[in-house]
Amino acid sequence: MNSALSRRGFLTGVGGAAAGLALAGCGDGINIPAASNAKVELPTYIPYKGVPTSMPSSNAGITPGYLHYPANPVKSLPDGPPAKGPGIDIMTLIFNPVPPPADRNVMWDKLNKSVGTELNYQITPVGDYPNKFAVTIAGGDLPDAMLMLLQSASQRPQMLAALFQDLTEHLSGDNIRDYPYLANIPTASWAPTVNNGGIYGLPMPRMLSGGPMYTRMDLLKEKDLDPNPKNFKEFMQLCKDLTEPKKSRYALGDPITAFDFVMQMLHGPNQWGVKDGRFTYYFETEEAKQTLDAVRRLTKAGVMYPDAYSVVGKVKDWFGNGQIALNPDAPAAWNDFYTTYAAGTKDFELGYMMAPGFDGGPGVQWQGSANYAVLILKKAPKQRIKQILRAMNALAAPFGTDGYLLRKYGVQGDDHTLHGPDPILTPKGQSEVNLPTIFTTDAPQVLYYPAKPDIVPVQYAFQKAAIPVLMPNPAEPLYSATNGTIGVALKTVLDDQRKGIMQGRLPVGQWDGIMKKWRKDAGDKIRAEYEQAWENLHR
């Protein structure tokens, strides 16, 4: 985030919202200038002092690491349940299997009792959530709180102004002190909550580093291969050395993330580039054409898994099972890979690869989003809003507290056992702690994996390597109405076309015409809206 921007007077037209809204007429008579967002005073940042560690956080965005949980966790709610009152209906999504319901889930039941009310989660698989959100908005029967995705938005400002609570009086500036765990969420994560001259929602903070190119170090060690190529030529040779079709082993499994990794070798823009207020989409660049050709060459060399272009949603399994050796993924995947796959694989070991410069030197690391999504609250009387905020504050209790331990690891004996001070999930716990509190709001993320603490220093080393070479996405805190309406659909079309080029079905030279059509269809309009938002922000 621009160092000149603080929690006071942050931005214009923040990005983020849900897909495909069928919201007829709810914005009638609502016309709040986007420039009013620049006057919003964001919550004062009051970091939780937390647990001492030899792997500390930094102001630049390094996430702290911990080898062990404190033996005596801090009581997060010393005054007792903070949100006594009517139950709270929460609509959100999940990536994992849906957990057992509260009457058969001791973790969920204990969480309700600790907060002081029933947290009535309405849980939808992630792939179905955009449609669920749109149908719910159109139907008008709103839950008390619901997750609003950051990717796509249709009539977002009007929707928020008409249906959802402006939380400015509760959260701006020092008002956040009533909710100290929400105040522990860093400033950058609050950006997408600003709309219509107010704060509309709560963040779900994430790591700025983004995720690495994960490497199956056990497979690389088996062949005595160097996991740190110095340029694209060495990267391609490494991919060839890792590939053994007769053993159904390949280097890569997803052409889209392979494209992103090569773009980082070339210092290509992270979604959008900006210079003197003028925006360039990453697909428009010369680096994009060079990357298309490079991934095409990788594909032709046979280092891509045979089903990489035709099968969706299997790349994690291919990587975890050792069918591919390299796979870019999100930060949270690091622990998940060990939890899901390590037990069945002798000597399973993950490492990371930083993108080298295409022709040598360092590449860049695309900065991750500071926030996954926003939790928006239905309009309600002030006391009801305060009750909900007290509940959400409890769900943001940070690492080192008993509240964090409950959310992440459940109830001792049922959901986890202690290995020293560290909670180790039981089979029951692995199911019950899937309750998606992380997709409600959350504490800032930390590096911690009690089942195998020795991976944490490796994760921390990645953070230290990634943060100095981060490339932000300048459009992340901006809002484009056109992108919100049709941006996802346009991107899907472009993804299909670039796959055609990378697979060798279409010539690289066709890309210029594809981008010309994209600009005509909506790309230039999206660009203009971002540029206007940028100008309002920096005037």
XYZ file of C-alpha atoms in Angstrom:
539
model
C 0.000 0.000 0.000
C 1.244 3.513 -0.830
C 3.090 4.812 2.207
C 1.307 8.132 1.880
C -2.009 6.418 2.568
C -3.025 5.862 6.172
C -6.158 4.746 7.942
C -7.335 8.347 7.723
C -8.438 9.459 4.277
C -7.733 6.175 2.515
C -9.186 5.683 -0.931
C -11.694 6.026 -3.686
C -13.871 3.222 -4.987
C -12.435 0.204 -3.228
C -12.486 -3.092 -5.038
C -14.547 -6.066 -3.986
C -17.981 -7.541 -4.166
C -20.052 -10.486 -5.133
C -20.798 -11.913 -8.496
C -23.875 -11.516 -10.611
C -26.189 -9.384 -8.556
C -29.798 -9.278 -9.647
C -30.552 -6.091 -7.784
C -33.294 -4.280 -9.610
C -34.044 -0.794 -8.384
C -32.519 -0.968 -4.901
C -30.184 1.898 -5.727
C -32.894 4.317 -6.828
C -32.213 7.763 -5.404
C -28.779 6.766 -4.056
C -25.958 8.765 -5.588
C -22.933 9.058 -3.323
C -19.806 10.446 -5.011
C -16.918 7.964 -5.112
C -14.561 10.745 -4.065
C -16.233 10.754 -0.642
C -14.389 7.531 0.124
C -11.130 9.457 0.307
C -12.421 11.182 3.447
C -13.139 7.977 5.342
C -11.185 7.511 8.559
C -10.276 3.858 8.817
C -9.946 2.051 12.141
C -6.902 2.858 14.237
C -4.408 0.005 14.000
C -3.664 -1.376 17.478
C -1.496 -4.490 17.092
C -1.878 -7.266 19.644
C 1.402 -7.620 21.526
C 1.065 -11.356 21.431
C 3.605 -14.103 21.920
C 7.399 -13.509 21.764
C 9.087 -15.338 18.888
C 12.441 -15.591 17.143
C 10.530 -15.245 13.850
C 8.790 -11.875 14.311
C 6.514 -9.915 12.022
C 7.688 -6.753 10.307
C 6.097 -3.522 9.177
C 6.931 -4.538 5.620
C 4.480 -7.446 5.848
C 6.456 -10.453 7.076
C 4.144 -12.862 8.912
C 5.404 -14.105 12.310
C 6.244 -17.753 12.868
C 5.806 -19.916 15.970
C 7.211 -23.351 16.757
C 4.874 -23.966 19.697
C 1.633 -22.733 21.196
C 1.908 -21.013 24.585
C 1.516 -23.493 27.441
C -0.864 -21.079 29.178
C -2.971 -19.351 26.517
C -4.294 -15.897 27.316
C -8.012 -15.821 28.123
C -9.445 -13.951 25.149
C -12.787 -13.082 26.767
C -11.975 -12.419 30.440
C -15.356 -10.780 31.093
C -17.315 -13.778 29.835
C -19.457 -14.231 26.700
C -19.560 -10.817 24.981
C -22.502 -11.197 22.594
C -25.439 -12.490 24.620
C -28.694 -12.118 22.727
C -30.481 -13.444 19.652
C -28.669 -15.862 17.360
C -26.683 -14.496 14.416
C -27.310 -15.892 10.920
C -24.084 -15.921 8.894
C -23.939 -16.836 5.193
C -20.495 -17.801 4.008
C -18.552 -20.259 1.849
C -16.246 -23.206 2.382
C -13.464 -24.948 0.448
C -13.478 -28.085 2.624
C -16.288 -30.551 3.344
C -19.091 -28.984 5.382
C -18.608 -29.766 9.104
C -21.181 -31.557 11.281
C -24.015 -29.301 12.546
C -23.798 -27.568 15.917
C -25.824 -30.238 17.742
C -23.225 -32.842 16.682
C -20.142 -30.617 16.728
C -18.560 -29.997 20.146
C -16.285 -27.289 18.746
C -19.198 -25.333 17.259
C -21.255 -25.777 20.428
C -18.368 -24.583 22.617
C -17.790 -21.621 20.303
C -21.439 -20.590 20.607
C -21.217 -20.739 24.391
C -17.994 -18.753 24.510
C -19.422 -16.003 22.283
C -22.776 -15.990 24.093
C -25.125 -16.620 21.201
C -25.859 -19.140 18.469
C -23.723 -18.612 15.384
C -26.059 -20.000 12.747
C -23.766 -20.661 9.792
C -25.322 -21.098 6.361
C -22.457 -22.776 4.490
C -22.169 -23.030 0.697
C -19.369 -24.692 -1.328
C -17.111 -22.041 -2.838
C -18.037 -22.831 -6.448
C -21.729 -22.301 -5.760
C -21.377 -19.220 -3.597
C -21.567 -16.414 -6.205
C -24.934 -17.662 -7.417
C -26.138 -18.187 -3.838
C -25.182 -14.601 -3.011
C -26.963 -13.198 -6.068
C -30.134 -15.172 -5.392
C -30.143 -14.099 -1.740
C -29.738 -10.420 -2.605
C -32.463 -10.622 -5.252
C -34.838 -12.423 -2.887
C -34.401 -9.853 -0.117
C -34.434 -12.351 2.785
C -30.995 -11.444 4.097
C -29.027 -13.107 6.897
C -27.541 -10.895 9.606
C -24.096 -11.175 8.040
C -22.833 -12.477 4.719
C -19.553 -12.835 2.905
C -19.107 -10.521 -0.078
C -16.513 -11.736 -2.563
C -13.871 -9.342 -3.812
C -13.720 -10.424 -7.443
C -16.847 -9.159 -9.112
C -19.393 -6.497 -8.348
C -22.642 -5.397 -9.917
C -24.311 -2.312 -8.478
C -22.114 -2.776 -5.424
C -22.293 0.774 -3.988
C -26.050 0.939 -4.461
C -26.555 -2.504 -2.957
C -24.523 -1.675 0.128
C -26.184 1.698 0.670
C -29.666 0.237 0.309
C -29.360 -3.009 2.262
C -26.302 -3.077 4.491
C -25.063 -1.256 7.565
C -22.603 1.630 7.447
C -20.276 0.742 10.337
C -18.303 3.979 10.363
C -19.592 5.215 13.724
C -18.674 1.880 15.296
C -15.260 1.263 13.735
C -13.625 4.432 12.382
C -10.615 5.872 14.149
C -10.488 5.161 17.871
C -14.057 3.806 17.871
C -12.445 0.463 17.020
C -11.040 0.326 20.571
C -14.333 -1.201 21.670
C -13.315 -4.200 19.533
C -9.592 -4.730 20.234
C -9.182 -7.891 18.191
C -10.682 -6.219 15.123
C -8.275 -3.327 15.770
C -5.445 -5.862 15.446
C -6.254 -6.315 11.732
C -3.691 -4.365 9.631
C -4.720 -1.269 7.699
C -4.295 -2.771 4.231
C -6.954 -5.383 4.934
C -9.588 -2.722 5.623
C -9.330 -1.213 2.125
C -12.194 -3.169 0.495
C -14.592 -2.270 3.312
C -14.746 1.394 2.262
C -17.749 2.290 0.105
C -20.184 5.187 -0.237
C -18.134 7.362 2.110
C -18.260 4.816 4.943
C -17.019 1.496 6.292
C -19.267 -1.320 5.103
C -18.020 -4.577 6.539
C -15.222 -6.477 8.256
C -12.038 -7.837 6.647
C -10.761 -11.380 6.356
C -7.008 -10.670 6.497
C -4.465 -12.647 4.485
C -0.675 -12.697 4.020
C 0.824 -10.030 1.749
C 3.504 -12.427 0.519
C 1.076 -14.477 -1.512
C 1.934 -18.134 -2.032
C 5.132 -19.629 -3.433
C 5.960 -21.997 -6.223
C 5.871 -25.106 -4.042
C 8.460 -27.777 -4.748
C 8.321 -31.451 -3.841
C 11.781 -31.437 -2.329
C 11.685 -35.194 -1.756
C 11.328 -35.719 -5.516
C 14.057 -33.204 -6.352
C 16.439 -34.780 -3.803
C 15.716 -38.213 -5.237
C 17.210 -36.991 -8.519
C 19.807 -34.696 -6.933
C 18.378 -31.655 -8.740
C 18.996 -27.996 -7.891
C 15.662 -26.485 -6.752
C 16.794 -22.921 -7.544
C 17.169 -22.317 -11.298
C 18.899 -19.058 -12.222
C 16.849 -18.246 -15.346
C 14.106 -19.614 -17.593
C 16.515 -21.841 -19.509
C 17.555 -23.577 -16.277
C 13.921 -23.727 -15.133
C 12.934 -25.484 -18.346
C 15.793 -27.959 -17.979
C 14.735 -28.659 -14.384
C 11.201 -29.352 -15.610
C 12.553 -31.791 -18.204
C 14.720 -33.529 -15.605
C 11.715 -33.978 -13.308
C 9.495 -35.441 -16.028
C 9.220 -39.232 -16.389
C 6.119 -40.148 -18.428
C 6.649 -43.869 -17.872
C 6.261 -43.273 -14.129
C 3.422 -40.767 -14.709
C 5.580 -37.991 -13.232
C 5.677 -34.478 -14.622
C 6.997 -31.102 -13.569
C 3.862 -28.928 -13.880
C 0.112 -29.418 -13.753
C -1.596 -26.073 -14.382
C -0.862 -23.822 -17.369
C -2.539 -20.797 -15.738
C -0.292 -20.751 -12.657
C 2.687 -21.639 -14.864
C 1.870 -18.490 -16.882
C 1.801 -16.423 -13.686
C 5.173 -17.797 -12.571
C 6.866 -17.000 -15.888
C 5.326 -13.517 -15.839
C 7.016 -12.983 -12.482
C 10.302 -14.043 -14.075
C 9.748 -11.248 -16.603
C 8.671 -8.674 -13.966
C 5.266 -8.527 -15.626
C 2.490 -6.521 -13.909
C 0.494 -8.087 -11.089
C -2.900 -7.999 -12.866
C -2.545 -4.274 -13.580
C 0.414 -1.936 -13.979
C 0.242 1.834 -13.460
C 2.510 4.649 -14.585
C 1.601 8.306 -14.116
C -1.992 7.284 -13.458
C -2.300 5.269 -16.677
C -3.252 1.620 -16.290
C -2.096 -1.378 -18.349
C -3.648 -4.816 -18.032
C -1.072 -7.566 -17.669
C -2.373 -9.415 -20.713
C -1.698 -6.343 -22.875
C 2.042 -6.340 -22.284
C 4.929 -7.664 -24.330
C 5.770 -9.775 -21.279
C 2.427 -11.549 -21.685
C 3.205 -12.555 -25.270
C 6.675 -13.728 -24.253
C 5.117 -15.736 -21.430
C 2.551 -17.353 -23.727
C 5.378 -18.485 -25.962
C 7.428 -19.740 -22.996
C 4.592 -21.854 -21.559
C 3.841 -23.109 -25.060
C 7.462 -24.319 -25.233
C 7.120 -25.992 -21.824
C 3.972 -27.746 -23.020
C 5.631 -28.870 -26.251
C 8.541 -30.238 -24.210
C 6.094 -32.588 -22.472
C 6.683 -31.350 -18.912
C 3.002 -30.518 -18.313
C 0.719 -33.201 -16.859
C -1.314 -34.744 -19.737
C -4.665 -33.615 -18.278
C -3.452 -30.113 -17.384
C -5.527 -28.407 -20.092
C -8.662 -30.513 -19.789
C -9.193 -31.304 -16.090
C -9.942 -28.681 -13.455
C -9.613 -29.046 -9.690
C -7.157 -31.959 -9.545
C -3.796 -30.178 -9.459
C -3.537 -30.334 -5.647
C -3.966 -34.105 -5.774
C -1.419 -34.442 -8.578
C 1.094 -32.447 -6.550
C 0.337 -34.098 -3.228
C 0.523 -37.568 -4.788
C 3.827 -36.820 -6.520
C 2.509 -36.853 -10.084
C 3.800 -33.301 -10.500
C 6.738 -31.770 -8.642
C 6.140 -28.005 -8.935
C 2.933 -26.156 -8.125
C 2.215 -22.494 -7.282
C -0.498 -22.188 -4.631
C -1.770 -20.040 -1.775
C 0.094 -19.668 1.560
C -2.453 -21.789 3.454
C -1.776 -24.718 1.122
C 1.579 -25.309 2.818
C 0.040 -26.772 5.975
C -2.799 -28.368 4.056
C -0.436 -30.373 1.840
C 1.280 -31.848 4.896
C -2.033 -32.595 6.597
C -3.546 -34.273 3.545
C -0.643 -36.022 1.841
C 2.403 -36.406 4.104
C 1.111 -39.404 6.059
C 0.886 -41.518 2.915
C 4.271 -40.571 1.465
C 7.630 -41.513 2.962
C 9.995 -38.522 3.304
C 7.333 -36.076 2.012
C 8.958 -32.636 2.019
C 7.944 -29.268 0.614
C 10.187 -26.393 -0.342
C 9.696 -23.228 -2.339
C 11.134 -21.654 -5.453
C 11.468 -17.918 -5.970
C 10.962 -16.805 -9.562
C 14.363 -16.161 -11.132
C 14.787 -13.420 -13.694
C 13.930 -14.760 -17.140
C 17.477 -14.082 -18.365
C 19.111 -14.063 -14.916
C 19.024 -12.002 -11.756
C 15.960 -11.955 -9.502
C 12.364 -12.091 -10.601
C 9.484 -10.624 -8.605
C 6.811 -12.042 -6.318
C 3.264 -10.914 -7.020
C 1.867 -9.526 -3.800
C -1.092 -11.402 -2.409
C -4.359 -9.718 -1.550
C -4.370 -8.308 1.983
C -7.939 -9.516 2.332
C -9.891 -12.502 1.030
C -13.381 -11.032 1.228
C -15.597 -8.737 3.297
C -18.290 -9.631 5.829
C -21.202 -7.231 5.377
C -23.959 -6.748 7.972
C -27.653 -6.314 7.249
C -29.105 -3.001 8.404
C -30.276 -3.292 12.000
C -30.763 -1.190 15.161
C -27.576 0.059 16.798
C -27.661 -2.364 19.720
C -28.067 -5.341 17.391
C -25.106 -4.156 15.310
C -23.010 -3.820 18.458
C -23.936 -7.342 19.529
C -22.853 -8.720 16.152
C -19.601 -6.733 16.251
C -18.832 -8.094 19.716
C -19.340 -11.612 18.360
C -17.098 -10.909 15.367
C -14.455 -9.405 17.647
C -14.426 -12.710 19.559
C -13.923 -14.570 16.260
C -10.802 -12.465 15.620
C -9.016 -13.430 18.863
C -5.339 -13.779 17.897
C -2.703 -16.479 18.161
C -1.755 -17.174 21.766
C -5.290 -16.908 23.150
C -7.728 -19.614 24.154
C -10.213 -18.201 21.616
C -7.816 -18.776 18.716
C -7.070 -22.277 20.009
C -10.789 -23.092 20.089
C -11.484 -21.751 16.580
C -8.560 -23.521 14.941
C -8.230 -26.719 16.982
C -11.534 -27.238 18.781
C -12.047 -28.818 22.188
C -9.271 -30.717 23.922
C -9.978 -34.438 24.135
C -12.632 -34.425 21.400
C -11.003 -32.395 18.642
C -7.354 -32.378 19.645
C -4.847 -33.882 22.007
C -1.834 -32.038 23.372
C 1.696 -32.875 22.361
C 3.506 -30.770 24.896
C 1.727 -27.409 24.574
C 0.697 -28.039 20.961
C -2.746 -29.208 19.774
C -2.783 -32.170 17.398
C -6.119 -32.680 15.659
C -7.983 -35.954 16.065
C -9.933 -37.389 13.102
C -13.068 -35.916 14.668
C -11.369 -32.554 15.040
C -10.271 -32.512 11.392
C -13.955 -32.541 10.488
C -15.337 -30.255 13.190
C -12.830 -27.405 12.878
C -13.798 -26.981 9.225
C -16.435 -24.565 10.514
C -15.559 -21.612 8.252
C -14.880 -18.937 10.853
C -11.936 -17.917 8.647
C -14.553 -16.807 6.098
C -16.352 -14.644 8.641
C -13.496 -12.549 9.932
C -10.222 -13.606 11.479
C -7.044 -12.656 13.270
C -3.999 -11.810 11.142
C -2.498 -15.049 9.880
C 0.597 -16.613 11.453
C 2.990 -19.401 10.507
C 2.303 -22.352 12.810
C 1.977 -26.080 12.233
C 1.927 -28.111 15.450
C 2.004 -31.495 13.704
C 5.420 -30.679 12.182
C 6.959 -27.533 13.693
C 10.167 -27.834 11.662
C 8.394 -26.604 8.517
C 7.778 -23.178 10.081
C 11.363 -21.873 9.640
C 11.128 -22.804 5.942
C 7.839 -20.908 5.643
C 9.403 -17.938 7.411
C 12.422 -18.047 5.081
C 10.014 -17.776 2.143
C 8.385 -14.721 3.717
C 11.778 -13.063 4.178
C 12.686 -13.806 0.555
C 9.332 -12.741 -0.898
C 8.592 -9.479 0.903
C 11.557 -7.481 -0.531
C 10.596 -8.327 -4.127
C 6.824 -7.936 -3.865
C 4.970 -6.366 -6.768
C 1.537 -5.043 -5.691
C -1.608 -4.917 -7.781
C -2.435 -1.178 -7.969
C -6.074 -1.915 -8.798
C -6.693 -3.966 -5.649
C -8.110 -1.061 -3.601
C -10.014 0.431 -6.560
C -13.504 -0.189 -7.883
C -14.617 -0.569 -11.493
C -18.343 -1.028 -12.027
C -17.761 -2.606 -15.439
C -15.245 -5.063 -14.077
C -17.721 -5.932 -11.341
C -20.443 -6.616 -13.862
C -18.645 -8.581 -16.585
C -14.977 -8.730 -15.580
C -15.051 -12.363 -14.455
C -16.807 -13.475 -17.643
C -14.279 -11.597 -19.793
C -11.380 -13.133 -17.877
C -12.839 -16.611 -18.370
C -12.902 -16.069 -22.136
C -9.314 -14.804 -22.098
C -8.209 -17.787 -20.023
C -9.690 -20.173 -22.590
C -7.932 -18.335 -25.407
C -4.543 -18.178 -23.712
C -4.828 -21.882 -22.914
C -5.369 -22.460 -26.620
C -2.145 -20.618 -27.399
C -0.134 -22.279 -24.628
C -1.384 -25.709 -25.684
C -0.423 -25.025 -29.293
C -3.929 -24.999 -30.758
C -3.798 -21.266 -31.584
C -0.834 -19.221 -32.872
C 0.854 -16.758 -30.509
C 0.329 -14.064 -33.144
C -3.432 -14.282 -32.600
C -3.065 -12.721 -29.127
C -2.910 -9.142 -30.460
C -6.325 -9.564 -32.062
C -7.729 -11.160 -28.912
C -6.614 -8.183 -26.841
C -7.955 -5.719 -29.405
C -11.381 -7.336 -29.039
C -11.065 -7.331 -25.223
C -10.343 -3.588 -25.243
C -13.331 -2.943 -27.492
C -15.704 -5.212 -25.543
C -15.007 -3.665 -22.130
C -11.285 -3.534 -21.375
C -10.881 0.157 -22.192
C -13.912 1.007 -20.083
C -12.559 -0.965 -17.119
C -9.227 0.792 -17.543
C -10.860 4.223 -17.616
C -12.812 3.490 -14.442
C -9.668 2.403 -12.623
C -7.826 5.484 -13.838
C -10.619 7.734 -12.611
C -10.591 6.010 -9.230
C -6.804 6.358 -9.094
C -7.035 10.056 -9.919
C -9.633 10.643 -7.191
C -7.432 8.786 -4.746
C -4.272 10.726 -5.514
C -5.593 14.196 -6.297
